[in-house]
mmCIF file of C-alpha atoms and ligand atoms in Angstrom:
data_model
loop_
_atom_site.group_PDB
_atom_site.id
_atom_site.type_symbol
_atom_site.label_atom_id
_atom_site.label_comp_id
_atom_site.label_asym_id
_atom_site.label_seq_id
_atom_site.Cartn_x
_atom_site.Cartn_y
_atom_site.Cartn_z
ATOM 1 C CA UNK A 24 -60.068 -123.426 -76.898
ATOM 2 C CA UNK A 25 -63.796 -124.117 -77.193
ATOM 3 C CA UNK A 26 -65.006 -124.951 -80.662
ATOM 4 C CA UNK A 27 -68.593 -124.405 -81.764
ATOM 5 C CA UNK A 28 -70.680 -126.112 -84.430
ATOM 6 C CA UNK A 29 -71.631 -122.714 -85.845
ATOM 7 C CA UNK A 30 -70.763 -119.099 -85.112
ATOM 8 C CA UNK A 31 -72.223 -118.110 -81.704
ATOM 9 C CA UNK A 32 -74.544 -115.092 -81.590
ATOM 10 C CA UNK A 33 -72.677 -111.816 -81.088
ATOM 11 C CA UNK A 34 -72.376 -110.092 -77.721
ATOM 12 C CA UNK A 35 -74.808 -107.194 -77.792
ATOM 13 C CA UNK A 36 -73.444 -103.828 -76.682
ATOM 14 C CA UNK A 37 -74.200 -100.112 -76.656
ATOM 15 C CA UNK A 38 -71.995 -97.063 -77.070
ATOM 16 C CA UNK A 39 -71.285 -94.978 -73.974
ATOM 17 C CA UNK A 40 -71.047 -91.225 -74.530
ATOM 18 C CA UNK A 41 -67.460 -90.025 -74.345
ATOM 19 C CA UNK A 42 -65.936 -93.481 -74.104
ATOM 20 C CA UNK A 43 -64.427 -95.807 -76.686
ATOM 21 C CA UNK A 44 -65.279 -98.983 -74.765
ATOM 22 C CA UNK A 45 -68.799 -100.275 -75.331
ATOM 23 C CA UNK A 46 -71.126 -101.496 -72.584
ATOM 24 C CA UNK A 47 -71.995 -105.194 -73.009
ATOM 25 C CA UNK A 48 -75.684 -105.973 -72.562
ATOM 26 C CA UNK A 49 -76.734 -108.788 -70.247
ATOM 27 C CA UNK A 50 -80.565 -108.762 -70.040
ATOM 28 C CA UNK A 51 -83.370 -106.419 -71.038
ATOM 29 C CA UNK A 52 -86.146 -105.985 -68.469
ATOM 30 C CA UNK A 53 -89.228 -103.848 -69.069
ATOM 31 C CA UNK A 54 -91.667 -102.478 -66.508
ATOM 32 C CA UNK A 55 -95.325 -102.823 -67.498
ATOM 33 C CA UNK A 56 -97.911 -100.054 -66.899
ATOM 34 C CA UNK A 57 -95.754 -97.586 -65.009
ATOM 35 C CA UNK A 58 -97.519 -94.307 -65.819
ATOM 36 C CA UNK A 59 -101.154 -93.896 -64.734
ATOM 37 C CA UNK A 60 -102.285 -92.146 -67.930
ATOM 38 C CA UNK A 61 -100.842 -94.941 -70.097
ATOM 39 C CA UNK A 62 -102.349 -97.674 -67.894
ATOM 40 C CA UNK A 63 -105.735 -95.993 -68.324
ATOM 41 C CA UNK A 64 -105.369 -95.690 -72.113
ATOM 42 C CA UNK A 65 -104.642 -99.449 -72.175
ATOM 43 C CA UNK A 66 -107.823 -100.089 -70.190
ATOM 44 C CA UNK A 67 -105.945 -101.358 -67.136
ATOM 45 C CA UNK A 68 -105.696 -98.626 -64.484
ATOM 46 C CA UNK A 69 -103.208 -99.240 -61.670
ATOM 47 C CA UNK A 70 -103.958 -98.994 -57.945
ATOM 48 C CA UNK A 71 -100.515 -98.952 -56.363
ATOM 49 C CA UNK A 72 -101.972 -99.559 -52.894
ATOM 50 C CA UNK A 73 -103.020 -103.102 -53.857
ATOM 51 C CA UNK A 74 -100.902 -103.952 -56.931
ATOM 52 C CA UNK A 75 -97.267 -104.857 -57.432
ATOM 53 C CA UNK A 76 -95.056 -103.777 -60.300
ATOM 54 C CA UNK A 77 -94.761 -106.373 -63.074
ATOM 55 C CA UNK A 78 -92.067 -107.037 -65.610
ATOM 56 C CA UNK A 79 -91.429 -108.692 -68.938
ATOM 57 C CA UNK A 80 -88.216 -109.263 -70.839
ATOM 58 C CA UNK A 81 -86.788 -108.833 -74.312
ATOM 59 C CA UNK A 82 -83.903 -110.866 -75.645
ATOM 60 C CA UNK A 83 -80.627 -108.923 -75.900
ATOM 61 C CA UNK A 84 -80.579 -110.055 -79.546
ATOM 62 C CA UNK A 85 -83.570 -107.754 -80.231
ATOM 63 C CA UNK A 86 -81.480 -104.652 -79.473
ATOM 64 C CA UNK A 87 -81.175 -101.936 -82.130
ATOM 65 C CA UNK A 88 -79.130 -98.758 -81.788
ATOM 66 C CA UNK A 89 -80.770 -95.378 -82.258
ATOM 67 C CA UNK A 90 -80.524 -93.921 -85.751
ATOM 68 C CA UNK A 91 -81.188 -97.117 -87.639
ATOM 69 C CA UNK A 92 -83.938 -98.097 -90.060
ATOM 70 C CA UNK A 93 -85.873 -101.207 -89.049
ATOM 71 C CA UNK A 94 -88.171 -103.300 -91.220
ATOM 72 C CA UNK A 95 -91.882 -103.088 -90.451
ATOM 73 C CA UNK A 96 -92.200 -106.386 -88.551
ATOM 74 C CA UNK A 97 -94.194 -109.434 -89.634
ATOM 75 C CA UNK A 98 -97.567 -110.637 -88.255
ATOM 76 C CA UNK A 99 -98.769 -107.188 -87.155
ATOM 77 C CA UNK A 100 -100.936 -104.396 -88.491
ATOM 78 C CA UNK A 101 -100.634 -102.289 -85.326
ATOM 79 C CA UNK A 102 -96.938 -101.604 -84.705
ATOM 80 C CA UNK A 103 -96.584 -99.180 -81.768
ATOM 81 C CA UNK A 104 -93.915 -96.939 -80.286
ATOM 82 C CA UNK A 105 -93.386 -96.596 -76.531
ATOM 83 C CA UNK A 106 -90.911 -93.890 -75.467
ATOM 84 C CA UNK A 107 -89.075 -94.823 -72.262
ATOM 85 C CA UNK A 108 -86.282 -93.873 -69.886
ATOM 86 C CA UNK A 109 -83.810 -96.770 -69.792
ATOM 87 C CA UNK A 110 -81.946 -97.491 -66.570
ATOM 88 C CA UNK A 111 -78.547 -99.171 -66.956
ATOM 89 C CA UNK A 112 -77.303 -101.389 -64.122
ATOM 90 C CA UNK A 113 -73.568 -101.187 -63.408
ATOM 91 C CA UNK A 114 -73.150 -103.309 -60.293
ATOM 92 C CA UNK A 115 -74.519 -106.654 -59.151
ATOM 93 C CA UNK A 116 -77.253 -106.617 -56.529
ATOM 94 C CA UNK A 117 -79.818 -108.942 -54.936
ATOM 95 C CA UNK A 118 -82.540 -107.830 -52.496
ATOM 96 C CA UNK A 119 -81.242 -104.280 -52.632
ATOM 97 C CA UNK A 120 -82.954 -101.755 -50.344
ATOM 98 C CA UNK A 121 -84.492 -98.603 -51.819
ATOM 99 C CA UNK A 122 -81.992 -96.611 -49.761
ATOM 100 C CA UNK A 123 -79.052 -98.394 -51.422
ATOM 101 C CA UNK A 124 -80.582 -98.717 -54.895
ATOM 102 C CA UNK A 125 -78.580 -95.818 -56.370
ATOM 103 C CA UNK A 126 -75.374 -97.837 -55.890
ATOM 104 C CA UNK A 127 -76.429 -100.084 -58.787
ATOM 105 C CA UNK A 128 -76.988 -97.215 -61.256
ATOM 106 C CA UNK A 129 -74.414 -97.043 -64.061
ATOM 107 C CA UNK A 130 -76.381 -94.528 -66.069
ATOM 108 C CA UNK A 131 -79.320 -93.990 -68.372
ATOM 109 C CA UNK A 132 -80.412 -93.974 -72.011
ATOM 110 C CA UNK A 133 -83.447 -93.148 -74.103
ATOM 111 C CA UNK A 134 -85.316 -96.194 -75.395
ATOM 112 C CA UNK A 135 -88.187 -97.339 -77.565
ATOM 113 C CA UNK A 136 -90.098 -100.429 -76.411
ATOM 114 C CA UNK A 137 -91.497 -101.266 -79.853
ATOM 115 C CA UNK A 138 -94.644 -103.364 -79.625
ATOM 116 C CA UNK A 139 -96.818 -105.466 -81.932
ATOM 117 C CA UNK A 140 -99.881 -104.147 -80.101
ATOM 118 C CA UNK A 141 -102.389 -106.407 -81.824
ATOM 119 C CA UNK A 142 -100.463 -109.531 -80.791
ATOM 120 C CA UNK A 143 -99.837 -108.211 -77.270
ATOM 121 C CA UNK A 144 -103.515 -107.464 -76.622
ATOM 122 C CA UNK A 145 -104.755 -110.812 -77.941
ATOM 123 C CA UNK A 146 -102.260 -112.563 -75.653
ATOM 124 C CA UNK A 147 -103.142 -110.350 -72.699
ATOM 125 C CA UNK A 148 -106.872 -110.894 -73.088
ATOM 126 C CA UNK A 149 -106.459 -114.669 -73.396
ATOM 127 C CA UNK A 150 -104.156 -114.811 -70.369
ATOM 128 C CA UNK A 151 -101.242 -115.966 -72.533
ATOM 129 C CA UNK A 152 -97.605 -114.827 -72.516
ATOM 130 C CA UNK A 153 -97.158 -111.715 -74.665
ATOM 131 C CA UNK A 154 -93.693 -112.560 -75.981
ATOM 132 C CA UNK A 155 -94.678 -112.340 -79.657
ATOM 133 C CA UNK A 156 -96.049 -108.839 -79.028
ATOM 134 C CA UNK A 157 -92.988 -107.571 -77.194
ATOM 135 C CA UNK A 158 -89.923 -109.793 -77.656
ATOM 136 C CA UNK A 159 -89.347 -109.717 -81.407
ATOM 137 C CA UNK A 160 -86.453 -108.920 -83.724
ATOM 138 C CA UNK A 161 -85.367 -105.245 -83.634
ATOM 139 C CA UNK A 162 -87.987 -104.552 -80.963
ATOM 140 C CA UNK A 163 -85.729 -102.935 -78.330
ATOM 141 C CA UNK A 164 -84.293 -99.626 -79.532
ATOM 142 C CA UNK A 165 -81.758 -97.754 -77.409
ATOM 143 C CA UNK A 166 -79.683 -94.590 -77.587
ATOM 144 C CA UNK A 167 -76.107 -94.265 -76.475
ATOM 145 C CA UNK A 168 -75.710 -94.738 -72.727
ATOM 146 C CA UNK A 169 -74.871 -91.775 -70.524
ATOM 147 C CA UNK A 170 -72.658 -92.571 -67.531
ATOM 148 C CA UNK A 171 -74.429 -91.102 -64.478
ATOM 149 C CA UNK A 172 -73.137 -93.277 -61.632
ATOM 150 C CA UNK A 173 -75.315 -93.294 -58.544
ATOM 151 C CA UNK A 174 -77.745 -90.747 -59.976
ATOM 152 C CA UNK A 175 -81.450 -91.296 -59.305
ATOM 153 C CA UNK A 176 -83.477 -89.418 -61.931
ATOM 154 C CA UNK A 177 -86.643 -88.100 -60.310
ATOM 155 C CA UNK A 178 -87.694 -85.431 -62.789
ATOM 156 C CA UNK A 179 -87.052 -85.193 -66.545
ATOM 157 C CA UNK A 180 -89.269 -84.387 -69.504
ATOM 158 C CA UNK A 181 -89.868 -87.346 -71.831
ATOM 159 C CA UNK A 182 -91.169 -86.686 -75.349
ATOM 160 C CA UNK A 183 -91.712 -88.420 -78.684
ATOM 161 C CA UNK A 184 -92.697 -87.223 -82.153
ATOM 162 C CA UNK A 185 -93.627 -89.065 -85.336
ATOM 163 C CA UNK A 186 -92.674 -87.161 -88.499
ATOM 164 C CA UNK A 187 -92.284 -84.067 -86.312
ATOM 165 C CA UNK A 188 -95.768 -84.232 -84.757
ATOM 166 C CA UNK A 189 -95.869 -84.586 -80.955
ATOM 167 C CA UNK A 190 -97.326 -87.895 -79.757
ATOM 168 C CA UNK A 191 -95.983 -88.389 -76.226
ATOM 169 C CA UNK A 192 -95.094 -85.631 -73.755
ATOM 170 C CA UNK A 193 -94.736 -86.324 -70.050
ATOM 171 C CA UNK A 194 -92.241 -86.380 -67.203
ATOM 172 C CA UNK A 195 -90.548 -89.290 -65.467
ATOM 173 C CA UNK A 196 -91.685 -87.792 -62.148
ATOM 174 C CA UNK A 197 -94.998 -89.472 -63.060
ATOM 175 C CA UNK A 198 -93.556 -92.989 -62.843
ATOM 176 C CA UNK A 199 -95.834 -95.098 -60.617
ATOM 177 C CA UNK A 200 -92.837 -97.118 -59.406
ATOM 178 C CA UNK A 201 -89.789 -94.838 -59.363
ATOM 179 C CA UNK A 202 -86.135 -95.701 -60.012
ATOM 180 C CA UNK A 203 -85.352 -96.707 -56.411
ATOM 181 C CA UNK A 204 -88.524 -98.799 -56.167
ATOM 182 C CA UNK A 205 -87.875 -100.562 -59.488
ATOM 183 C CA UNK A 206 -84.319 -101.554 -58.528
ATOM 184 C CA UNK A 207 -85.343 -102.709 -55.055
ATOM 185 C CA UNK A 208 -88.351 -104.700 -56.303
ATOM 186 C CA UNK A 209 -86.762 -106.238 -59.410
ATOM 187 C CA UNK A 210 -83.778 -107.314 -57.300
ATOM 188 C CA UNK A 211 -86.117 -109.454 -55.189
ATOM 189 C CA UNK A 212 -86.886 -111.534 -58.312
ATOM 190 C CA UNK A 213 -83.465 -111.547 -59.991
ATOM 191 C CA UNK A 214 -79.818 -111.144 -59.153
ATOM 192 C CA UNK A 215 -79.269 -107.897 -61.058
ATOM 193 C CA UNK A 216 -76.035 -107.820 -63.032
ATOM 194 C CA UNK A 217 -73.870 -105.195 -64.741
ATOM 195 C CA UNK A 218 -75.196 -104.708 -68.254
ATOM 196 C CA UNK A 219 -78.837 -105.279 -67.353
ATOM 197 C CA UNK A 220 -81.103 -102.684 -68.993
ATOM 198 C CA UNK A 221 -84.432 -101.741 -67.428
ATOM 199 C CA UNK A 222 -86.979 -100.010 -69.685
ATOM 200 C CA UNK A 223 -88.949 -98.101 -67.053
ATOM 201 C CA UNK A 224 -92.314 -97.797 -68.821
ATOM 202 C CA UNK A 225 -94.022 -95.438 -71.236
ATOM 203 C CA UNK A 226 -96.278 -92.450 -70.697
ATOM 204 C CA UNK A 227 -99.583 -91.969 -72.516
ATOM 205 C CA UNK A 228 -99.912 -91.275 -76.219
ATOM 206 C CA UNK A 229 -98.653 -94.578 -77.640
ATOM 207 C CA UNK A 230 -99.679 -95.186 -81.234
ATOM 208 C CA UNK A 231 -99.020 -96.903 -84.512
ATOM 209 C CA UNK A 232 -96.340 -96.208 -87.117
ATOM 210 C CA UNK A 233 -96.136 -97.221 -90.768
ATOM 211 C CA UNK A 234 -93.335 -97.746 -93.294
ATOM 212 C CA UNK A 235 -91.658 -94.419 -94.037
ATOM 213 C CA UNK A 236 -92.380 -92.899 -90.621
ATOM 214 C CA UNK A 237 -89.571 -91.344 -88.596
ATOM 215 C CA UNK A 238 -89.700 -91.454 -84.789
ATOM 216 C CA UNK A 239 -87.738 -88.928 -82.742
ATOM 217 C CA UNK A 240 -87.698 -88.711 -78.963
ATOM 218 C CA UNK A 241 -85.732 -87.685 -75.947
ATOM 219 C CA UNK A 242 -85.380 -87.753 -72.199
ATOM 220 C CA UNK A 243 -84.219 -84.277 -71.210
ATOM 221 C CA UNK A 244 -80.787 -84.318 -69.622
ATOM 222 C CA UNK A 245 -80.108 -87.862 -70.830
ATOM 223 C CA UNK A 246 -80.231 -88.558 -74.559
ATOM 224 C CA UNK A 247 -82.151 -88.403 -77.815
ATOM 225 C CA UNK A 248 -83.338 -91.297 -79.960
ATOM 226 C CA UNK A 249 -84.303 -91.759 -83.614
ATOM 227 C CA UNK A 250 -85.821 -94.642 -85.550
ATOM 228 C CA UNK A 251 -86.994 -94.903 -89.148
ATOM 229 C CA UNK A 252 -89.567 -97.517 -90.141
ATOM 230 C CA UNK A 253 -88.673 -99.348 -93.342
ATOM 231 C CA UNK A 254 -90.719 -101.466 -95.696
ATOM 232 C CA UNK A 255 -92.481 -104.585 -94.473
ATOM 233 C CA UNK A 256 -90.514 -107.816 -94.901
HETATM 234 MN MN1 LIG B 304 -93.103 -100.396 -72.435
#
């Protein structure tokens, strides 16, 4: 039996609706700028005819389950929500065609790609990695997973409120790179594995939250999500 010098980090996992077994999380990928209206509000419009999709990652250890209270994170004064459809990979695949992409779909969840926007934008504008703006503790929030094997979601309302006031309201039909395209393209960079999560991007209306705020959101036909912002650490 292997012995370790200290207790290894726990395996991250998410609940699956209707099942007692939990889904172990391998990696967390995020698609950048995947709705035109959000790309424009960030000052970086997308021309799909000449641009490729791009991705960043969050550590699995940043994962937080819906319904929790998270501390307002350090080193930011502009802590943003991004409501997203999360795609859950259930089967390994490399260089998967768009036509076969559905075979990798385990299911979906509702997610929040929480962002230290001030840090992200400084990094972006200096041409530096934006890890400190995106890949931070408790920064990847996810609902329970819904098992929808082989389903390609093409149309579903996606909405978010803060303290009951609507902030984001769109439809995943507006994704610039759709579910089949994301799987096919990402699988040219990585060998996709069961337990990989892909946050598919956020629509317009992103904004800041403060301690005491409560975020609610949903992807119709998939799941709902909740997050409460606690005091700063
Ligand atoms: Mn995002």
